[in-house]
Tab-separated table of C-alpha atoms in Angstrom:
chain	number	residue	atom	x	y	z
A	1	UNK	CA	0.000	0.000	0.000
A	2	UNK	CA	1.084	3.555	-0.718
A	3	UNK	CA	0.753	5.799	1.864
A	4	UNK	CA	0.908	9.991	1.258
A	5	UNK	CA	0.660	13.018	3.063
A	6	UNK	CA	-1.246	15.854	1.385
A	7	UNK	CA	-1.544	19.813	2.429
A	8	UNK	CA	-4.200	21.966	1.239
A	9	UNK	CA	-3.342	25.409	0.303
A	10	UNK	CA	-0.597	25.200	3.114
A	11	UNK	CA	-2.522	24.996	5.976
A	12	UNK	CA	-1.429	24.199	9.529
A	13	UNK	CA	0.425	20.853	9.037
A	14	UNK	CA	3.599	18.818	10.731
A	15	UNK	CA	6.680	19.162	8.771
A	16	UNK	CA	6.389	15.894	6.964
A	17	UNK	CA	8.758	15.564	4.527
A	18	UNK	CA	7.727	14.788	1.365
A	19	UNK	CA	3.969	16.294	1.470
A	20	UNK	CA	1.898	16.933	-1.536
A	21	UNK	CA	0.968	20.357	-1.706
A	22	UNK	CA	-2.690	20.836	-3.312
A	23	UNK	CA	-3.436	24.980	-4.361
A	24	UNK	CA	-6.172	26.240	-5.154
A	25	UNK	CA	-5.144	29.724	-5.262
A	26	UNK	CA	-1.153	31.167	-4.264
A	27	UNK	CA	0.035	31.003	-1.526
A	28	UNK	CA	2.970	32.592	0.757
A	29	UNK	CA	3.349	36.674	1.280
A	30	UNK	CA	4.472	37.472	-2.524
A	31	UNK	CA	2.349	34.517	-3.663
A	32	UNK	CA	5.578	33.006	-4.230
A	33	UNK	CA	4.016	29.198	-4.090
A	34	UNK	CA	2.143	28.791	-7.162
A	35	UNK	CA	-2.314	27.471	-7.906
A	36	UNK	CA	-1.325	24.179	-9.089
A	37	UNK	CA	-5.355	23.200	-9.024
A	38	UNK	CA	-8.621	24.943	-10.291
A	39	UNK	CA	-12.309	24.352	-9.014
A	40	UNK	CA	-14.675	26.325	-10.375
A	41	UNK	CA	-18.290	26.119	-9.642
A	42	UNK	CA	-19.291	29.879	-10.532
A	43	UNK	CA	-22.597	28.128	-13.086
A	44	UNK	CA	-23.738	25.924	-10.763
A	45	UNK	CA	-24.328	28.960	-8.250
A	46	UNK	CA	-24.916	32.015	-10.438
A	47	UNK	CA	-28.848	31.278	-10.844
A	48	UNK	CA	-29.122	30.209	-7.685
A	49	UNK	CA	-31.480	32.312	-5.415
A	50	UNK	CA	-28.997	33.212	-2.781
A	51	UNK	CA	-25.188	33.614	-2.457
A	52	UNK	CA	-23.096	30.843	-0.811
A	53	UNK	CA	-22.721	30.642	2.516
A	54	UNK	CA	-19.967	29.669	4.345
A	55	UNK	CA	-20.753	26.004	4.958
A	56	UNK	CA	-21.794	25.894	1.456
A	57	UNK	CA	-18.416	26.765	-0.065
A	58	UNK	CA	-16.857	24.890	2.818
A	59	UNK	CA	-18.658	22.004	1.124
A	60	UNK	CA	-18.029	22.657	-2.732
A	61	UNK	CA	-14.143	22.909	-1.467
A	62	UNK	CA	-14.073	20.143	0.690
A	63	UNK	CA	-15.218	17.934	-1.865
A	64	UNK	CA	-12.871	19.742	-4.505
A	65	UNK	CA	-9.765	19.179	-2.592
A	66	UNK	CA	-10.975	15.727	-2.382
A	67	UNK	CA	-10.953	14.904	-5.942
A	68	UNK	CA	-7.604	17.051	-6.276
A	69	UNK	CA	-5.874	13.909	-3.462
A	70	UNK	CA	-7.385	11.421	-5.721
A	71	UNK	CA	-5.833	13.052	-8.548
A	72	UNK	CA	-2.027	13.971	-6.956
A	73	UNK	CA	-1.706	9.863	-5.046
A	74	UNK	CA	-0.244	8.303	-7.861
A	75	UNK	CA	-1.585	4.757	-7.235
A	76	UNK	CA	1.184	1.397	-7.893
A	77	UNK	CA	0.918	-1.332	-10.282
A	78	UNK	CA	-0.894	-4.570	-8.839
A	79	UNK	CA	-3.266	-5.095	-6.641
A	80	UNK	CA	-0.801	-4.486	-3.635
A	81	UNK	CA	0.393	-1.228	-4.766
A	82	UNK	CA	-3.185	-0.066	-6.182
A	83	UNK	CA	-4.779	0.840	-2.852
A	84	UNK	CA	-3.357	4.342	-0.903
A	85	UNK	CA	-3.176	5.457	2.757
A	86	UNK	CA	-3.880	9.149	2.518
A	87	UNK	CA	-3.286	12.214	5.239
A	88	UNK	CA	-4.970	14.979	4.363
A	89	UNK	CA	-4.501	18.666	5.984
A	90	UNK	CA	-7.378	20.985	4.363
A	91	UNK	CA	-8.457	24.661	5.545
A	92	UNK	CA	-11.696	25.093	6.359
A	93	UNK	CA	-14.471	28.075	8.039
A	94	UNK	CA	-16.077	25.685	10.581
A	95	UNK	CA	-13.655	22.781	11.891
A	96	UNK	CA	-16.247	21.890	14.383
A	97	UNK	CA	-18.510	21.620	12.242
A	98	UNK	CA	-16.916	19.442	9.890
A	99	UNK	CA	-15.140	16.981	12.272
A	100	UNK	CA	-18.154	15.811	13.462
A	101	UNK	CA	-19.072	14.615	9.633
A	102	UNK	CA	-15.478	13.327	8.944
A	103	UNK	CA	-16.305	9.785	9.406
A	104	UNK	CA	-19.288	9.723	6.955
A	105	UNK	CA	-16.837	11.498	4.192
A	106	UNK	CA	-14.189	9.208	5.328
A	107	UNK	CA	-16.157	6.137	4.509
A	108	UNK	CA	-17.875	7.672	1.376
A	109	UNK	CA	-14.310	7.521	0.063
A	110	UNK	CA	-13.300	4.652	1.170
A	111	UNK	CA	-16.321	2.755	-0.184
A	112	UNK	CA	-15.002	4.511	-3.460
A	113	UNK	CA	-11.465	4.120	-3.848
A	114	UNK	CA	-10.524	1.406	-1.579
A	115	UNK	CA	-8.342	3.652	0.320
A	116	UNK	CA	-7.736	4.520	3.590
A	117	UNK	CA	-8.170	8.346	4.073
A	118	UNK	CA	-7.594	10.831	7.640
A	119	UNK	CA	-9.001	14.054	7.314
A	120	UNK	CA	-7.524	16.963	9.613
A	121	UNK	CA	-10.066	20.066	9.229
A	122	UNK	CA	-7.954	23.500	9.893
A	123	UNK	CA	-9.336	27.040	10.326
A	124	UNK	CA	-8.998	28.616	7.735
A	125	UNK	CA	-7.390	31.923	7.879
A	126	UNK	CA	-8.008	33.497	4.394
A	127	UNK	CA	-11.223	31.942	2.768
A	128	UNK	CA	-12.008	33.061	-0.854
A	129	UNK	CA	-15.637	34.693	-1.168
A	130	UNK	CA	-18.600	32.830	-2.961
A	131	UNK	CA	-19.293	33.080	-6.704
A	132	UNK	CA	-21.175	36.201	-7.796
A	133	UNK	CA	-24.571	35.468	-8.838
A	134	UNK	CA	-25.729	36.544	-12.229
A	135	UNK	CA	-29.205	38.277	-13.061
A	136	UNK	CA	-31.040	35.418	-14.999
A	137	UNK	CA	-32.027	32.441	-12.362
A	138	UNK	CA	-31.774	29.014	-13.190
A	139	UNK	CA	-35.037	27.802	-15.127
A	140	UNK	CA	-37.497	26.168	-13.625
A	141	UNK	CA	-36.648	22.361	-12.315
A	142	UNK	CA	-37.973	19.797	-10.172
A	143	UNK	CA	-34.821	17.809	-10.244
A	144	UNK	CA	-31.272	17.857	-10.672
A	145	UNK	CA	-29.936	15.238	-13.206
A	146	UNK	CA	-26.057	14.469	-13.799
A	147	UNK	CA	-24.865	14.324	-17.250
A	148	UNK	CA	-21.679	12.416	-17.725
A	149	UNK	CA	-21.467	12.473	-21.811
A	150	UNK	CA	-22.133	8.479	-21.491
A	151	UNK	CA	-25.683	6.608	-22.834
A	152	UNK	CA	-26.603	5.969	-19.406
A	153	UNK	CA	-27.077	9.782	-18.105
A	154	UNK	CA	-28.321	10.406	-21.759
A	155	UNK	CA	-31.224	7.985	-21.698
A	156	UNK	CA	-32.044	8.822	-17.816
A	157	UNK	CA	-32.354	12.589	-18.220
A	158	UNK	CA	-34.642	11.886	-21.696
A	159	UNK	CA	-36.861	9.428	-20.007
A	160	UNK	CA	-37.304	12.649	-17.136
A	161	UNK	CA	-38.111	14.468	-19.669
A	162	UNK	CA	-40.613	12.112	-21.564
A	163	UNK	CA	-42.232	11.351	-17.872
A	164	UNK	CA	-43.018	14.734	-17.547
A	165	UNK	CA	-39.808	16.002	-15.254
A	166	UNK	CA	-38.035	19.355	-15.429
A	167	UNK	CA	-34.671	18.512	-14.408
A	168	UNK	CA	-31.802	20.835	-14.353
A	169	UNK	CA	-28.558	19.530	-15.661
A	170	UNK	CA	-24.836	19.278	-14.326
A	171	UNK	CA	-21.787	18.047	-16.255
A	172	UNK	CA	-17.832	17.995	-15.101
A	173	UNK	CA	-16.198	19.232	-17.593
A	174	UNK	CA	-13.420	17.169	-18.124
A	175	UNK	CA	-11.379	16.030	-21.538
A	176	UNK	CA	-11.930	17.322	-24.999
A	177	UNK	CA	-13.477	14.715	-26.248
A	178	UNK	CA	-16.023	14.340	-22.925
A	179	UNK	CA	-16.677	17.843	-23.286
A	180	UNK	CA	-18.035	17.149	-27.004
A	181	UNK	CA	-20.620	14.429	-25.701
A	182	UNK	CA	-21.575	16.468	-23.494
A	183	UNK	CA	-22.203	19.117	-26.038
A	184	UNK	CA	-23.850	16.945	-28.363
A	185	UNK	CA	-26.226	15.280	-25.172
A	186	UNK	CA	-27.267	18.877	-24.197
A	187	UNK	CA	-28.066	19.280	-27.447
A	188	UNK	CA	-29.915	16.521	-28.125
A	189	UNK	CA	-32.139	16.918	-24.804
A	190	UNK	CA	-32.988	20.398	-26.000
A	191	UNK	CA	-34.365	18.574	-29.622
A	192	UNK	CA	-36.892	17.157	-26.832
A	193	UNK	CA	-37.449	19.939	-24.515
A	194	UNK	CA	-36.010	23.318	-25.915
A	195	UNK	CA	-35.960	25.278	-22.451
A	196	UNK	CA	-32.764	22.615	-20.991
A	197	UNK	CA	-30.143	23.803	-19.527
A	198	UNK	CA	-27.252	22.280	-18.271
A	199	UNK	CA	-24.130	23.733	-15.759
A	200	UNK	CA	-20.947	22.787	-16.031
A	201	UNK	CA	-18.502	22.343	-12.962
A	202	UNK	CA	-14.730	21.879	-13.502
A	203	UNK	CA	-12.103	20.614	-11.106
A	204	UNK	CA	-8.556	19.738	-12.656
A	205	UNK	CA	-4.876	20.174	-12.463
A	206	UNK	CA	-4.698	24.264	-13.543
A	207	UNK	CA	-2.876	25.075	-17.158
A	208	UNK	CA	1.048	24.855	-16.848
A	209	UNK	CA	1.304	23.689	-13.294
A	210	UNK	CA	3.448	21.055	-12.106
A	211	UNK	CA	1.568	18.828	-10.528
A	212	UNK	CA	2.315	16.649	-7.843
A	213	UNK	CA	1.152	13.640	-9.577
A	214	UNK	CA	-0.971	12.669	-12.311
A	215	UNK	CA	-3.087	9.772	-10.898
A	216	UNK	CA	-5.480	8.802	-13.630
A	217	UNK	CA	-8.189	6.699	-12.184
A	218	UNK	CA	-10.040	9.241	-10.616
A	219	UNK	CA	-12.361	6.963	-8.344
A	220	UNK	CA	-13.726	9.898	-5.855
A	221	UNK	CA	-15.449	11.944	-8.755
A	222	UNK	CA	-18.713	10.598	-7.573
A	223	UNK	CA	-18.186	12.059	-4.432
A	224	UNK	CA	-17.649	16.052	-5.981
A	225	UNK	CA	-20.425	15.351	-9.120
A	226	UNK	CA	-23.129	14.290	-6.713
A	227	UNK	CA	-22.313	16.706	-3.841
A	228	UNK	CA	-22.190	19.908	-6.435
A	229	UNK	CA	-25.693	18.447	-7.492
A	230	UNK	CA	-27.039	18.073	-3.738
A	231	UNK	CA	-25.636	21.852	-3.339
A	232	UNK	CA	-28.010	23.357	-6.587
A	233	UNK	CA	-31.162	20.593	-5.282
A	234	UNK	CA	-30.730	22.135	-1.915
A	235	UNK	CA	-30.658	26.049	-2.740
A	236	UNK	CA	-32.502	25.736	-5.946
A	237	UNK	CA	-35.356	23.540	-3.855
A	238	UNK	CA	-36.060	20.665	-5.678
A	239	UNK	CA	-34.376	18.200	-3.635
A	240	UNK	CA	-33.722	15.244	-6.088
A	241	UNK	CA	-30.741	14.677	-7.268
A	242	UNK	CA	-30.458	11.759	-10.535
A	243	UNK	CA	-26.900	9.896	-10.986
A	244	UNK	CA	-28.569	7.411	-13.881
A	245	UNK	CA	-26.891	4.138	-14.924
A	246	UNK	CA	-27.426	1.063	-15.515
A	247	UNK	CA	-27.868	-1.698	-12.674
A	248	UNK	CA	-25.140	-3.912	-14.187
A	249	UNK	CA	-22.468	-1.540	-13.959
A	250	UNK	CA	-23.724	0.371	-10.773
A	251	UNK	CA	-23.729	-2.931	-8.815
A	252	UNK	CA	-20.465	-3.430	-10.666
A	253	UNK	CA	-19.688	-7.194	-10.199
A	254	UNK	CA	-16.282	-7.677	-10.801
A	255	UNK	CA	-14.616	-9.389	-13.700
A	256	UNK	CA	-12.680	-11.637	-11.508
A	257	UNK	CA	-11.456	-11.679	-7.849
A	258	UNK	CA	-8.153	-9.689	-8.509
A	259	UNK	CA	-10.320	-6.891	-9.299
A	260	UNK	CA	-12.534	-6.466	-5.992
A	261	UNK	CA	-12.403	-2.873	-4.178
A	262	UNK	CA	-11.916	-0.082	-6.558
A	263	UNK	CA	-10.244	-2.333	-9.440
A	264	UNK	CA	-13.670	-2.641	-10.589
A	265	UNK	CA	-15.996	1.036	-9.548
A	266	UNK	CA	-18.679	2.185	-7.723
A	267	UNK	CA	-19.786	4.916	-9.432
A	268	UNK	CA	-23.994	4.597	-8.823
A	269	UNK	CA	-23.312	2.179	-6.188
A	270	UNK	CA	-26.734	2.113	-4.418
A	271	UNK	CA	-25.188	1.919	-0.587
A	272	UNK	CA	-22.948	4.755	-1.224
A	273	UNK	CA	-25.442	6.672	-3.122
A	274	UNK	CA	-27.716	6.376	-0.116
A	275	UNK	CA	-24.625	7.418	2.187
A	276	UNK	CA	-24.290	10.943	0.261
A	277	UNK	CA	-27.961	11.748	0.919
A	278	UNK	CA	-27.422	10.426	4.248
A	279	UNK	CA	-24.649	12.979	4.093
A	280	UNK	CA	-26.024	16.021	2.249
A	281	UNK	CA	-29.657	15.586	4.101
A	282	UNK	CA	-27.160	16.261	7.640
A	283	UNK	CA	-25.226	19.257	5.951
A	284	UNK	CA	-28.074	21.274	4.441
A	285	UNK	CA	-30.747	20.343	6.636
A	286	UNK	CA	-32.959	19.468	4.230
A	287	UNK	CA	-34.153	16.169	2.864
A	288	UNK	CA	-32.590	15.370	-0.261
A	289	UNK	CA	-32.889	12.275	-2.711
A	290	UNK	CA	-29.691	10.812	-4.814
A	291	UNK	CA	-31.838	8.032	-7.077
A	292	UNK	CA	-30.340	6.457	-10.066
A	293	UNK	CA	-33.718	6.016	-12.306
A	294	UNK	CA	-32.383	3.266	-14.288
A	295	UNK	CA	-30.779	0.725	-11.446
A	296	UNK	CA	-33.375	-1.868	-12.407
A	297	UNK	CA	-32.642	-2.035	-16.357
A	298	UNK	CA	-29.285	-3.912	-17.596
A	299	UNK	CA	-27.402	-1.475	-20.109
A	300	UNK	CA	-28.968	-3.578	-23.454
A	301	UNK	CA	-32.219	-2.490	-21.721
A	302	UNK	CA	-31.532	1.327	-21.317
A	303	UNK	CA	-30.296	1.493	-24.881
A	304	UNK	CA	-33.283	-0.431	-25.912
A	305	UNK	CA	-35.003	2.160	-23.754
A	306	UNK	CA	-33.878	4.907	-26.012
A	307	UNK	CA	-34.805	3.520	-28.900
A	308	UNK	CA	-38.504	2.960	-27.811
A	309	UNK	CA	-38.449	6.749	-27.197
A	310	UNK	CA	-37.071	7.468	-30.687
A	311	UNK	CA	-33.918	8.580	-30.319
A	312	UNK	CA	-31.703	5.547	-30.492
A	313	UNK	CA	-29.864	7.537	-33.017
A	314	UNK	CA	-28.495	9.356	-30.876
A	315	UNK	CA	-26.391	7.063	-28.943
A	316	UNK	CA	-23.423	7.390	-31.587
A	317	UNK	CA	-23.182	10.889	-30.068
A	318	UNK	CA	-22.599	9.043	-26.621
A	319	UNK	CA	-19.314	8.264	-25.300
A	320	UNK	CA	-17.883	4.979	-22.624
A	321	UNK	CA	-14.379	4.114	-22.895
A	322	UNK	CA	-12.816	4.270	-19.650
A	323	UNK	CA	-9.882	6.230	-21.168
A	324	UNK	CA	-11.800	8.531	-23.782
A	325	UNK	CA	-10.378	11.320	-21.613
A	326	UNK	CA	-6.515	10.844	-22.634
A	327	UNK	CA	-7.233	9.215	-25.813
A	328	UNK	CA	-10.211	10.875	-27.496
A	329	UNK	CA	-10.697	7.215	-28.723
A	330	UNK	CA	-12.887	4.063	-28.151
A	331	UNK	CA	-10.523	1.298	-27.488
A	332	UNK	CA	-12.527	-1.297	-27.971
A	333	UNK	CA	-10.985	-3.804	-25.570
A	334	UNK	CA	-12.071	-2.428	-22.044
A	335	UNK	CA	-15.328	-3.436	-19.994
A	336	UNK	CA	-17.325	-0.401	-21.004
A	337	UNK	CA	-16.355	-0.708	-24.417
A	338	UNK	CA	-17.247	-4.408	-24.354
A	339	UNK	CA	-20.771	-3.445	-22.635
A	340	UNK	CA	-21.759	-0.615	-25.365
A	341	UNK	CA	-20.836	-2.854	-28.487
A	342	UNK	CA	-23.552	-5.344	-26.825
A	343	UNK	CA	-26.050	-3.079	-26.062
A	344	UNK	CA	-25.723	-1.411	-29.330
A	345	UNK	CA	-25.889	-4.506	-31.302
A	346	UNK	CA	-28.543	-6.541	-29.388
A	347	UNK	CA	-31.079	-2.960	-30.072
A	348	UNK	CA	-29.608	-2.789	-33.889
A	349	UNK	CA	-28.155	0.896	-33.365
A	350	UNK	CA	-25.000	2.466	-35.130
A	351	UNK	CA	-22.596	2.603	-33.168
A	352	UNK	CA	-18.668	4.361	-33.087
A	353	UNK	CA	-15.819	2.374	-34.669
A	354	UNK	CA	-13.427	0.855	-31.791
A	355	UNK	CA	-10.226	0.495	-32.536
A	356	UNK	CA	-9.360	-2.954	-31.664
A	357	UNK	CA	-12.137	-5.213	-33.050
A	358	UNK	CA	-12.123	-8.078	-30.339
A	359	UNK	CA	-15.424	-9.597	-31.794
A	360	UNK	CA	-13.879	-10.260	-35.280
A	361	UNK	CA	-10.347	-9.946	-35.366
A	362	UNK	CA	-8.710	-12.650	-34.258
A	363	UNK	CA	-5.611	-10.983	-34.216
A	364	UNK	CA	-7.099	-8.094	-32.065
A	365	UNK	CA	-7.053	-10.446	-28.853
A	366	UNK	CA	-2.904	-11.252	-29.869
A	367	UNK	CA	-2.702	-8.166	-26.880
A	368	UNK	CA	-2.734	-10.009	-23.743
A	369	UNK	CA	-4.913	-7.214	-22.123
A	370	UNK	CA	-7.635	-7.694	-24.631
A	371	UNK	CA	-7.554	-11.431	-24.522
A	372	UNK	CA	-7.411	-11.245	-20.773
A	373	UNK	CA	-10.651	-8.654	-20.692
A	374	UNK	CA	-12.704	-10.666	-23.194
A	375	UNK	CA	-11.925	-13.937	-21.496
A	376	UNK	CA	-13.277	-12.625	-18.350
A	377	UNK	CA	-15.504	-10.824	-19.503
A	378	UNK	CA	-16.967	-14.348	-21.654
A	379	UNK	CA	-16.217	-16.379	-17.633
A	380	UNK	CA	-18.437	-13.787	-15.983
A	381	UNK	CA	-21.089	-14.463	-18.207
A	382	UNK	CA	-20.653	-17.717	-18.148
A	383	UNK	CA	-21.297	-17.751	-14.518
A	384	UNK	CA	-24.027	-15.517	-14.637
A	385	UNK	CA	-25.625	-17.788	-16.502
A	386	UNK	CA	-25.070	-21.215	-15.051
A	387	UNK	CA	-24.330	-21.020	-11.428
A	388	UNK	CA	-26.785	-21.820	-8.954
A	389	UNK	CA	-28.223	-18.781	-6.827
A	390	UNK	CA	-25.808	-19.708	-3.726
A	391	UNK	CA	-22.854	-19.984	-5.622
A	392	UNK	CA	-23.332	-16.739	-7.556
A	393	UNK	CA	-23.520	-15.132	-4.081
A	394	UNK	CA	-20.349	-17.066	-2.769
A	395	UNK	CA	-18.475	-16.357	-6.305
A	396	UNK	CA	-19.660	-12.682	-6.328
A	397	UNK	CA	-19.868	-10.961	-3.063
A	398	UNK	CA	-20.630	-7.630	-5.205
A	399	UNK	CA	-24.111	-8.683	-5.638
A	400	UNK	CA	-24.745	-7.861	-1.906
A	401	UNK	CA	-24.297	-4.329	-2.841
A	402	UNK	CA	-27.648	-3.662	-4.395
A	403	UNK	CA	-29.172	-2.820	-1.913
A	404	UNK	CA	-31.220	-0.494	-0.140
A	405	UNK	CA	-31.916	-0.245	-4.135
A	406	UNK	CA	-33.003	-3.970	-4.802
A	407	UNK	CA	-33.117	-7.285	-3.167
A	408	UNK	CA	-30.142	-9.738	-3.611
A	409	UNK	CA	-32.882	-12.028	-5.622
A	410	UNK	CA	-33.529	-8.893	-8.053
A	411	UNK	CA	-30.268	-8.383	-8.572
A	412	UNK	CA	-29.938	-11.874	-9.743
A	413	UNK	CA	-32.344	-11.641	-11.966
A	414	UNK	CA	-31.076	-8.546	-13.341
A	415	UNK	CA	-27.200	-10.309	-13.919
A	416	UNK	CA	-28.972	-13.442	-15.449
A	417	UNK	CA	-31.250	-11.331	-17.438
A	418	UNK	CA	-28.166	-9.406	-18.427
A	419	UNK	CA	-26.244	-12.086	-19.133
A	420	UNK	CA	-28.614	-13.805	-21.623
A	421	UNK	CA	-28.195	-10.712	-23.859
A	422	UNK	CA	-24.778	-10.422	-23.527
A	423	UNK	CA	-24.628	-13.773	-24.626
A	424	UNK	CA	-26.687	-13.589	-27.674
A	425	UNK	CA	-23.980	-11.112	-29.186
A	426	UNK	CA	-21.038	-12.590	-27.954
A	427	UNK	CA	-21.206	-15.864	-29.167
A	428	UNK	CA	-22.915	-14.802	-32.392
A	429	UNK	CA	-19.276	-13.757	-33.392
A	430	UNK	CA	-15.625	-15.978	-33.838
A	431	UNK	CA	-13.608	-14.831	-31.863
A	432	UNK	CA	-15.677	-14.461	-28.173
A	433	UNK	CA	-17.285	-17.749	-29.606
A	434	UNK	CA	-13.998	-19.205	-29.989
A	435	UNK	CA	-12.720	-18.630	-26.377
A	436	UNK	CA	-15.479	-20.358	-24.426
């Protein structure tokens, strides 16, 4: 296990030698000690009704400075070296107030990244002042809906709209070629329902800094994407928050044992989903919702879902690869590449061209991560499948995890459901067909 110590904006901290710095701003009497990280949240609040208070901005930078320690702890090779011990020194306006929460954030992260995290809340000395608002309010919502640039977030924010919802949308802005999807979902949305709008938060390593590290994995965005929502349901009073995806990849059994924890993520996990409302219902004082709409539908199903509406179409405009955000690219040979091919083959929708063609090119699965990938990807299926009920929950722990969002015998269903269709692409082609 790697273990770091992090300082935020060099705050109160022992002198530990080696200590990641995180900046949000400079620091030191000339400014001498350069921003190395941006967060900037100024859409999310200029419609809003009131200004930011200062537990509010306490809680946008809290969870900022979170995602910035994800980013800086370079994580190891292996599943030894994967997981991190992190110390974390951060400044904030109310240090009472926020050490009594520390264990819920604590474990929030945790139950994300499989790391071990210790939070140490400073005052802080010199806080920056809230966002300005602007003149035009945010329209009218009943819902806050997160918008990743993926098919699931697509299809759960049309079928809102289609059930007679007003939701207001939020996107991190992230890569190039994530911003684009984004683009092209907002614009999309508004082909359905012309008065959509959607903010855009953005938390990154700032423009010719050097950063600390570079850590690519990024497992704690959850935590800052649903907490900016919670902030705008809160203020802007609708008090429902939607993080949309599929059941099969919020449960998120893993591909094999090796990749338990956060090998495999948890980014609609239903028990921590219910955690941050637990969370953001004891912050604001208000009750507030996080639901994922389509928990109960396998990813072939959501797809299949957007054709029924009549905009299937539009899932070419979609993006999934785990690494479209350095490569711009579909690779082809990853698990949410693997799941999209499926689910836009078994509803007979165009799709993006991949480029390593592990369905048909035998020569594709020559790289031993894409044999390895498909192989367990075929296993898990296999398993899925076959296995008796008390094996499956022996074999895949992970299963447990659905609830308080479904029983363990509905999420069986849903993986054997699942399965089935996965199936009836896979094995329709060589080269899957060829490695059973």
């Amino acid at each position: 296990m790697r273990k770091f110590a992090v300082v935020v904006n060099d705050c109160a901290a022992p002198p530990i030698t080696g200590i990641l710095p995180i900046r949000s701003r400079n620091t030191g009497e000339q400014g001498e000690r350069e921003r190395n990280f941006n967060l900037n949240f100024d859409e999310l609040v200029a419609g809003l009704p009131d200004r930011l208070s200062d537990l509010h901005m306490d809680w946008m930078e809290i969870l900022g400075f979170l995602f910035a320690t994800d980013l800086v702890c370079e994580r190891g090779e292996g599943d030894v070296e994967w997981a991190r011990e992190i110390e974390l020194w951060l400044p904030v306006r109310d240090p009472e107030f926020w050490e009594l929460r520390r264990p819920l954030i604590e474990r929030i992260w945790t139950d994300l990244t499989n790391d071990g995290l210790r939070m140490h809340f400073e005052q802080e000395n010199e806080p920056d002042p809230p966002p300005r608002q602007g003149r035009e309010p945010h329209p009218t919502h009943d819902c806050v809906a997160l918008v990743s640039g993926g098919q699931d977030s697509y299809v759960g924010a049309l079928d809102l709209i289609k059930d007679g919802r007003e939701p207001l949308l939020v996107s991190h802005s992230a890569s190039g070629a994530v911003n684009s999807a984004q683009n092209a979902v907002e614009a999309n949305l508004q082909e359905v329902e012309p008065s959509i709008m959607r903010l855009k938060l953005s938390a990154g390593k700032a423009r010719g800094a050097v950063a600390a590290g570079e850590e690519p994995s990024q497992r704690s965005r959850t935590l800052l994407f649903v907490g900016a929502a919670a902030l705008v349901a809160s203020l802007g009073g609708s008090r429902e928050v939607f993080l949309n995806e599929n059941g099969i990849m919020a449960i998120h059994v893993p591909l094999t044992a090796a990749r338990m924890g956060s090998l495999s993520t948890h980014t609609a996990s239903p028990p921590i989903l219910d955690r941050m409302a637990t969370l953001a219902n004891d912050v604001f004082d208000i009750p507030i919702s996080v639901e994922n709409r389509l928990v109960h539908l396998t990813k072939p199903e959501v797809v299949g879902r957007a054709v029924d509406l009549g905009f299937g179409h539009h899932m070419i405009n979609t993006v999934s690869c785990w690494q479209i955000g350095r490569t711009s690219r579909h690779c082809g040979i990853c698990s949410p590449c693997i799941m999209r091919r499926i689910s836009n083959e078994y509803n007979n929708v165009a799709d993006i061209s991949y480029d390593a063609d592990i369905f048909d090119d035998s020569a594709a699965v020559d790289e031993p991560k894409a044999r390895d990938n498909l192989t367990h990807f075929i296993s898990l299926v296999d398993d899925l499948r076959e296995l008796p009920d008390v094996e499956l929950e022996f074999e895949y722990p992970e299963l447990l995890r659905a609830a308080p969002a479904m029983t363990l015998t509905e999420a069986i269903a849903l993986h054997r459901r699942w399965a089935d269709q996965a199936a009836s692409v896979l094995f329709a082609h060589p080269v899957p067909a060829g490695l059973r």
